[in-house]
PDB file of C-alpha atoms in Angstrom:
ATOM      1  CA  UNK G   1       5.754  -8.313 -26.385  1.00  0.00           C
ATOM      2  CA  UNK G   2       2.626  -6.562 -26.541  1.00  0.00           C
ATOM      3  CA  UNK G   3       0.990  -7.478 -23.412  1.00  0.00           C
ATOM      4  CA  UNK G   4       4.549  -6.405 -21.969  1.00  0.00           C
ATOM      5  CA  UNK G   5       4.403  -3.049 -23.343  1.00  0.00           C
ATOM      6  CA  UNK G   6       0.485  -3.125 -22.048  1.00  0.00           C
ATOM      7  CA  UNK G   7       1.338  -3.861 -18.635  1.00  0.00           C
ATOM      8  CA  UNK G   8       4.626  -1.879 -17.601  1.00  0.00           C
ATOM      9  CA  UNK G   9       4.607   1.726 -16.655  1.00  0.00           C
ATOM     10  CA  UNK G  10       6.778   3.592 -19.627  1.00  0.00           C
ATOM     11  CA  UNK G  11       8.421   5.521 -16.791  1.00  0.00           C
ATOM     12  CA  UNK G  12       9.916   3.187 -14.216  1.00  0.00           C
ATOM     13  CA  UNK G  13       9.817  -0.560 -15.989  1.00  0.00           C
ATOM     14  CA  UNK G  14       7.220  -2.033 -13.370  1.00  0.00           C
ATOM     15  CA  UNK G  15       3.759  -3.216 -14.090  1.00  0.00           C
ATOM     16  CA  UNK G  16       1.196  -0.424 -14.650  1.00  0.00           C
ATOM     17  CA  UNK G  17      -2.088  -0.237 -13.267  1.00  0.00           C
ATOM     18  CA  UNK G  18      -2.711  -3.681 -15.048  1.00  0.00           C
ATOM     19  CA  UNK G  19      -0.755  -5.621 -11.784  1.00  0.00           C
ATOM     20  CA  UNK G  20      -4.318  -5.293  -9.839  1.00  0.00           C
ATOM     21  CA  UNK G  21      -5.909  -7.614 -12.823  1.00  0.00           C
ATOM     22  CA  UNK G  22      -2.701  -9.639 -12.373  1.00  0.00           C
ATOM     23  CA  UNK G  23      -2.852 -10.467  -9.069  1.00  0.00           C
ATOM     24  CA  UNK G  24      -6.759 -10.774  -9.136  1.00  0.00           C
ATOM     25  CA  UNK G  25      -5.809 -13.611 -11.588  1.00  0.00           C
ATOM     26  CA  UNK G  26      -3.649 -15.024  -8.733  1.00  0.00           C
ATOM     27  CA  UNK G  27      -5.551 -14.504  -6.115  1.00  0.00           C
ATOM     28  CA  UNK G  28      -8.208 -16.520  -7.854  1.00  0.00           C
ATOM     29  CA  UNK G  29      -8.882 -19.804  -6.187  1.00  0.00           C
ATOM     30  CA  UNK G  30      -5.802 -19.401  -3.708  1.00  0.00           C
ATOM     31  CA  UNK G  31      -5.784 -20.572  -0.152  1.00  0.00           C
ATOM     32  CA  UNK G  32      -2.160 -20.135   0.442  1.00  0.00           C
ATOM     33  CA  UNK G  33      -1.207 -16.442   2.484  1.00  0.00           C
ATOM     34  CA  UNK G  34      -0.327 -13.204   0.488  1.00  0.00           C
ATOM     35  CA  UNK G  35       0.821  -9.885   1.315  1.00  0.00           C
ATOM     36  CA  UNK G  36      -0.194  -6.609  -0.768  1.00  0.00           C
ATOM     37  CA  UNK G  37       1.911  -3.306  -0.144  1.00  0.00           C
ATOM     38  CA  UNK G  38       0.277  -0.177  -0.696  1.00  0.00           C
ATOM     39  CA  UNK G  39       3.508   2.566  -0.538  1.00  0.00           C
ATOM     40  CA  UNK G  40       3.035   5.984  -1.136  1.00  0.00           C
ATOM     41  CA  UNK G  41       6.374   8.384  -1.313  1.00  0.00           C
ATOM     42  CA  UNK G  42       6.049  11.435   1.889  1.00  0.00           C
ATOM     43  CA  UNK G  43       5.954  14.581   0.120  1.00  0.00           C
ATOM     44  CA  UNK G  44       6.423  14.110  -3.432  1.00  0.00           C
ATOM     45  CA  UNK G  45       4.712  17.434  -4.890  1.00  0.00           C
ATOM     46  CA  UNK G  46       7.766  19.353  -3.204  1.00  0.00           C
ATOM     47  CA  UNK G  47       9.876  17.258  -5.092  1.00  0.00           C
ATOM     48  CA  UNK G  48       8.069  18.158  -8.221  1.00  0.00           C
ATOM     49  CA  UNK G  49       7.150  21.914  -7.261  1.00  0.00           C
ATOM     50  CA  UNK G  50      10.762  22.819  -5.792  1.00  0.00           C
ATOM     51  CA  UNK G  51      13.219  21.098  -8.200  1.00  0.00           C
ATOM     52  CA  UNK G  52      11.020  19.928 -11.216  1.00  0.00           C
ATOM     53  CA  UNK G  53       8.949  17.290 -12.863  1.00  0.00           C
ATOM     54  CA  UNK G  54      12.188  16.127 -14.848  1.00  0.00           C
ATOM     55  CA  UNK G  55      13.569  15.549 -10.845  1.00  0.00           C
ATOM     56  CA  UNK G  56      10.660  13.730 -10.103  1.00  0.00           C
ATOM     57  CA  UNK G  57      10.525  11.598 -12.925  1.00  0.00           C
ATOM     58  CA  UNK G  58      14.059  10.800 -12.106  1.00  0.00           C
ATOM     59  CA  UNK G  59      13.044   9.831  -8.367  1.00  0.00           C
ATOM     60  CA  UNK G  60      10.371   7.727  -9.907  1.00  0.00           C
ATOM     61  CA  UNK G  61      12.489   5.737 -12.311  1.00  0.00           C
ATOM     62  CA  UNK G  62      15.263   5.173  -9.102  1.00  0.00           C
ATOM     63  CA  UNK G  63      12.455   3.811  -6.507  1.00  0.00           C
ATOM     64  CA  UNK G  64      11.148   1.513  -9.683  1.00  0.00           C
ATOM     65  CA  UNK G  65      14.288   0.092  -9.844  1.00  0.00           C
ATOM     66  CA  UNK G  66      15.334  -0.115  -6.268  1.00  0.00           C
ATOM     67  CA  UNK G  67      12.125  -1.904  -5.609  1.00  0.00           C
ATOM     68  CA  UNK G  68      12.256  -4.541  -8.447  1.00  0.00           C
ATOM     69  CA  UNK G  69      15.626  -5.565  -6.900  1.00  0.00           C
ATOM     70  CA  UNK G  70      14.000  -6.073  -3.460  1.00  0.00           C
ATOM     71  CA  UNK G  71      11.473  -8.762  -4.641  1.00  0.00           C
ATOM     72  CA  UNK G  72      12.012 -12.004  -4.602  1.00  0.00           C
ATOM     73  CA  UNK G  73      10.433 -14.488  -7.398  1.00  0.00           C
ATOM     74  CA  UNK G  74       7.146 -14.702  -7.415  1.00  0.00           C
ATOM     75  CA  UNK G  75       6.572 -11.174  -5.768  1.00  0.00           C
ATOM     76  CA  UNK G  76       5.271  -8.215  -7.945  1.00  0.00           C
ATOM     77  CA  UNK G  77       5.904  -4.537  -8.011  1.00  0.00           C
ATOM     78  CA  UNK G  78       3.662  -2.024  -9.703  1.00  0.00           C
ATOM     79  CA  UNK G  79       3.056   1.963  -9.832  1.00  0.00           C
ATOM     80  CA  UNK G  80      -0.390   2.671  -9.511  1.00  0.00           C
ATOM     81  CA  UNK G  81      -1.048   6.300  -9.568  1.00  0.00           C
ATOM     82  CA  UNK G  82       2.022   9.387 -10.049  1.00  0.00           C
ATOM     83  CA  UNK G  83       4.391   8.300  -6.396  1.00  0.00           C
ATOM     84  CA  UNK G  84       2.164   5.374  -5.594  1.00  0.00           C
ATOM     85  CA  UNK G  85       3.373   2.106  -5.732  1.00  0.00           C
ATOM     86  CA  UNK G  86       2.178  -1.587  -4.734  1.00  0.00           C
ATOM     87  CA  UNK G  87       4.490  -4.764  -3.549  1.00  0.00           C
ATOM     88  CA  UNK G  88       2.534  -7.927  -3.796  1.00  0.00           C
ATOM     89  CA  UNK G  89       4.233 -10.482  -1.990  1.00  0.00           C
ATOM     90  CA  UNK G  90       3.483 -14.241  -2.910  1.00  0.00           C
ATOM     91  CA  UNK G  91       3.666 -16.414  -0.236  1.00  0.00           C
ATOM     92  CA  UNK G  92       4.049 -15.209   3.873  1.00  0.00           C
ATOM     93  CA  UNK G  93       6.087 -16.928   6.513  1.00  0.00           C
ATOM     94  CA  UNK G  94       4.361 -14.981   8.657  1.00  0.00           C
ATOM     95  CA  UNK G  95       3.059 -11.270   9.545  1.00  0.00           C
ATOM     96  CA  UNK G  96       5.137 -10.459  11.539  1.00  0.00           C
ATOM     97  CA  UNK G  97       8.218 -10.969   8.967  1.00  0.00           C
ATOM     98  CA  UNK G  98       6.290  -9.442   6.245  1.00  0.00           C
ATOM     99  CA  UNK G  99       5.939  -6.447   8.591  1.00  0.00           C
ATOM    100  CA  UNK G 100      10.048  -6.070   8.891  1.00  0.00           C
ATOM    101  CA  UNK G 101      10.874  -6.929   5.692  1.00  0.00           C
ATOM    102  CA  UNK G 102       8.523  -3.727   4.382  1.00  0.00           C
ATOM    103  CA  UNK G 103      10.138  -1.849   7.257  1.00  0.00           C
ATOM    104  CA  UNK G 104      13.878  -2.938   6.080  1.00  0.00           C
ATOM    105  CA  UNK G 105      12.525  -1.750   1.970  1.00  0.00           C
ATOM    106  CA  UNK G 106      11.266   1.541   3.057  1.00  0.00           C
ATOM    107  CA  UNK G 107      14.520   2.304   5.061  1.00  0.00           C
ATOM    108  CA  UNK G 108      16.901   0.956   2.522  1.00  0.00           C
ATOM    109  CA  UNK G 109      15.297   2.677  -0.198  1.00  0.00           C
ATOM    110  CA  UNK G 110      15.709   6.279   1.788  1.00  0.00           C
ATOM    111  CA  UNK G 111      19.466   5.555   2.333  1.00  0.00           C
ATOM    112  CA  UNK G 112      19.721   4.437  -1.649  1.00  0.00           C
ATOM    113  CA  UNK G 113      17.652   7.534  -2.565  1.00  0.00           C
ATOM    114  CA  UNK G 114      19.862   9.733  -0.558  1.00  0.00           C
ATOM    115  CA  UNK G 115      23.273   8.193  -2.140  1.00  0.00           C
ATOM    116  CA  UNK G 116      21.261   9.535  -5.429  1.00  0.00           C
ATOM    117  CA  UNK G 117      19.097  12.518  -4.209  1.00  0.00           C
ATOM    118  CA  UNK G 118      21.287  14.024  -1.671  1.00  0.00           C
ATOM    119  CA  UNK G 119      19.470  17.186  -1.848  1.00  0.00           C
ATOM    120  CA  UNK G 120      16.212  15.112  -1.049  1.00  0.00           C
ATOM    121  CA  UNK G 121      14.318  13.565   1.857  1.00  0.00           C
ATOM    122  CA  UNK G 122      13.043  10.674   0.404  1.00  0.00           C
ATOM    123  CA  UNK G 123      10.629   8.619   2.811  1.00  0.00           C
ATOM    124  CA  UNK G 124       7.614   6.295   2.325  1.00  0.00           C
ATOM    125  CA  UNK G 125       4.634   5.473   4.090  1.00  0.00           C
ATOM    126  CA  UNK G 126       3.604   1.838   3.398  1.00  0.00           C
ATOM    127  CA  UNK G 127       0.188   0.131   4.465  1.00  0.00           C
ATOM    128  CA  UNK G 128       0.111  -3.846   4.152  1.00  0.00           C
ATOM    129  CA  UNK G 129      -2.999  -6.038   4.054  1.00  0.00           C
ATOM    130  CA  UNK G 130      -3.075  -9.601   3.887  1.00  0.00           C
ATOM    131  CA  UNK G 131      -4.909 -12.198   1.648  1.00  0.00           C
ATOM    132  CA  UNK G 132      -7.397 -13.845   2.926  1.00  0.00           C
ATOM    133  CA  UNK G 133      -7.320 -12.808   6.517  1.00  0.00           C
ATOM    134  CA  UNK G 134      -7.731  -8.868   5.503  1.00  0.00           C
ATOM    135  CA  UNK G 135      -9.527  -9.693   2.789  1.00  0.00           C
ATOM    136  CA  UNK G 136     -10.365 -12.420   0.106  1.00  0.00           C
ATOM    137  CA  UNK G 137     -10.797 -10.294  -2.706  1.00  0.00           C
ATOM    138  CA  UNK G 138      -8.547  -8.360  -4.698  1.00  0.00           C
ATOM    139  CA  UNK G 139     -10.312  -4.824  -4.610  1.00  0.00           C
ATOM    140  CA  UNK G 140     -10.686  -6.029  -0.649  1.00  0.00           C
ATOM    141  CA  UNK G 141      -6.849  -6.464  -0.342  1.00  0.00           C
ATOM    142  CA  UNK G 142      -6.205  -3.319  -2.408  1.00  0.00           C
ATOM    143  CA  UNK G 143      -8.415  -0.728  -0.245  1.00  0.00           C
ATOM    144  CA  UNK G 144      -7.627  -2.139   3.331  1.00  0.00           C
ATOM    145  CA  UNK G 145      -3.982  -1.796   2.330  1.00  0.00           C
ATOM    146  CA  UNK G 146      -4.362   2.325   0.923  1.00  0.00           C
ATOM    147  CA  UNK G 147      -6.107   2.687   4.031  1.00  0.00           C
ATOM    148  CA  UNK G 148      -3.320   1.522   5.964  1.00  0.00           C
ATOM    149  CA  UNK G 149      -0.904   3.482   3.990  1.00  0.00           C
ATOM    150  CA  UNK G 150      -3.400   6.709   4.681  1.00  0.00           C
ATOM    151  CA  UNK G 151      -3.525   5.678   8.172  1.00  0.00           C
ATOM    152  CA  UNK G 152       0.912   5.854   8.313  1.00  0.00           C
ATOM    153  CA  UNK G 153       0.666   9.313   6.904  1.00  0.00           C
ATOM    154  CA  UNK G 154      -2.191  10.834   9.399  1.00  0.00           C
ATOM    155  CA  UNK G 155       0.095   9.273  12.103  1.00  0.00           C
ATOM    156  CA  UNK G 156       3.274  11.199  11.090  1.00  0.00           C
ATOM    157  CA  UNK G 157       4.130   9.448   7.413  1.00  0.00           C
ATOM    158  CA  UNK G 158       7.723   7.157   7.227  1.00  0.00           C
ATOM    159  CA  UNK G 159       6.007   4.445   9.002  1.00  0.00           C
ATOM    160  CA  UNK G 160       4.432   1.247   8.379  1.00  0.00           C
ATOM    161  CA  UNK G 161       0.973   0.152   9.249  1.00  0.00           C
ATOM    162  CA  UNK G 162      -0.633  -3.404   9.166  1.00  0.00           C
ATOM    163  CA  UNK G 163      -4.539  -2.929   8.388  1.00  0.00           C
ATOM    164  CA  UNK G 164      -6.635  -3.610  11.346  1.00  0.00           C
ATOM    165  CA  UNK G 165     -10.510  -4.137  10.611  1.00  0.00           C
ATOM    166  CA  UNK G 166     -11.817  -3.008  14.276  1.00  0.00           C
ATOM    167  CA  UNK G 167      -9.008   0.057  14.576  1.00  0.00           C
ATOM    168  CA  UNK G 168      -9.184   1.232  11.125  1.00  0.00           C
ATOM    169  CA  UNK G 169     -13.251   0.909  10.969  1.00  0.00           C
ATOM    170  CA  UNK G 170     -13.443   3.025  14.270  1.00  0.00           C
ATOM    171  CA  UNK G 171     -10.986   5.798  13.169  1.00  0.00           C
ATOM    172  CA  UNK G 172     -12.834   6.278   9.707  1.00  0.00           C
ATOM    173  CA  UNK G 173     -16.092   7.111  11.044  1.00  0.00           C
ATOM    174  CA  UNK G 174     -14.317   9.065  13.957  1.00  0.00           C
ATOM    175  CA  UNK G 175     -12.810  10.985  11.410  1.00  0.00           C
ATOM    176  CA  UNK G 176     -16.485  11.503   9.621  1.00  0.00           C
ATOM    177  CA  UNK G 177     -17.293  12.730  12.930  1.00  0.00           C
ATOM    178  CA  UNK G 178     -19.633   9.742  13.382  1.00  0.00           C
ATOM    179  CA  UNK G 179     -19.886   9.098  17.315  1.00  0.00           C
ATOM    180  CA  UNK G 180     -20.650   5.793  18.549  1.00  0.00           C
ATOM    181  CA  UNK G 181     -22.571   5.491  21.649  1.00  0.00           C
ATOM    182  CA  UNK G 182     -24.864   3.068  23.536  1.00  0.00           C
ATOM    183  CA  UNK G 183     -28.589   2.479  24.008  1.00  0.00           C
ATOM    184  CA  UNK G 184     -30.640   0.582  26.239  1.00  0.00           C
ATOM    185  CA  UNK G 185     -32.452  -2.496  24.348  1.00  0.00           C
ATOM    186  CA  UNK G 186     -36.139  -2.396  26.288  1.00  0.00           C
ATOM    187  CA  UNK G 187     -38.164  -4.646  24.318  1.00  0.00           C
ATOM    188  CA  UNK G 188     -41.814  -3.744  22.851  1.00  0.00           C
ATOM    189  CA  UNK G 189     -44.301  -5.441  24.572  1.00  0.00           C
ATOM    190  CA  UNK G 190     -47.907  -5.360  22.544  1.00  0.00           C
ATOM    191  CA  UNK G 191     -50.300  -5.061  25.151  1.00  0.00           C
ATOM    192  CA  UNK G 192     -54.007  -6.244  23.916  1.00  0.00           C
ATOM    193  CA  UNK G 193     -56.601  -3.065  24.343  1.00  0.00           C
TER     194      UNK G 193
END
């Protein structure tokens, strides 16, 4: 009961913070496919700043619960920062499906919010990365899928966005301002003098 209480966030039921240790634990010698879910709610400091923290909290607690009844056994759900939340799905039939099925949460769970929340416009923007092809590493899995979910909220937020290594590597330093460009290789020749 203690490592219960130590691992579920007070305010919504799901794991805390402690779900990245948790699935670093699974992760750990696995070769079958995973999915993580990085999903961050669109606009959430209105919701705080124009009807109240109280309102918020009560937003929090509803997408805790809608999203524990979305997961099937096996999967995980965790809130990892104030609106952030992760989905950590155990096994993948494939990408593709995983990409829908994120698609299908994030517009159910505006239609259940609004039912709730009618005064609201409650949207997500969700970034998925995939074990090991994304990343074989927990902390690997974790960032590539928070920059996906950054990359769904640059574009417009209420999306979805698979990580992409070359596309997501190339916008990052574009958005640095790094420019890539190319040079002629012409190879030193030592001359004897």
């Amino acid at each position: 009961e203690a490592l219960f209480r130590a691992q579920t966030d007070v305010l919504t039921g799901v794991y805390n913070v402690s779900i990245r240790d948790v699935i670093s634990n699974r992760l750990n010698g696995r070769s079958k496919e995973s999915a993580l879910v990085f999903l961050d709610l669109d606009n959430f400091k209105t919701v705080n700043d124009t009807f109240s923290h109280a309102k918020g909290d009560e937003l929090l607690i509803h997408v805790g619960s809608f999203l524990r009844q979305q997961m099937r056994s096996g999967d995980l759900v965790g809130r990892v920062g104030g609106d952030e939340f992760v989905l950590f799905f155990d096994t993948v039939p494939s990408h593709e499906e995983i990409h829908e099925r994120v698609k299908r949460i994030g517009h159910f769970m505006a239609n259940y919010l609004r039912e709730s929340f009618s005064e609201l416009s409650v949207t997500c923007s969700m970034g998925i990365a995939f074990y090991p092809s994304d990343s074989n590493t927990c902390d690997g899995l974790f960032q590539h899928a928070d920059t996906a979910a950054y990359e769904a909220k640059r574009l417009g937020k209420n999306r979805v966005i698979m990580y992409e290594e070359n596309k997501f590597s190339f916008q990052i330093l574009e958005d640095m301002g790094v420019s890539s460009f190319a040079q002629p290789y012409i190879p030193y020749e030592k001359k004897n003098r």
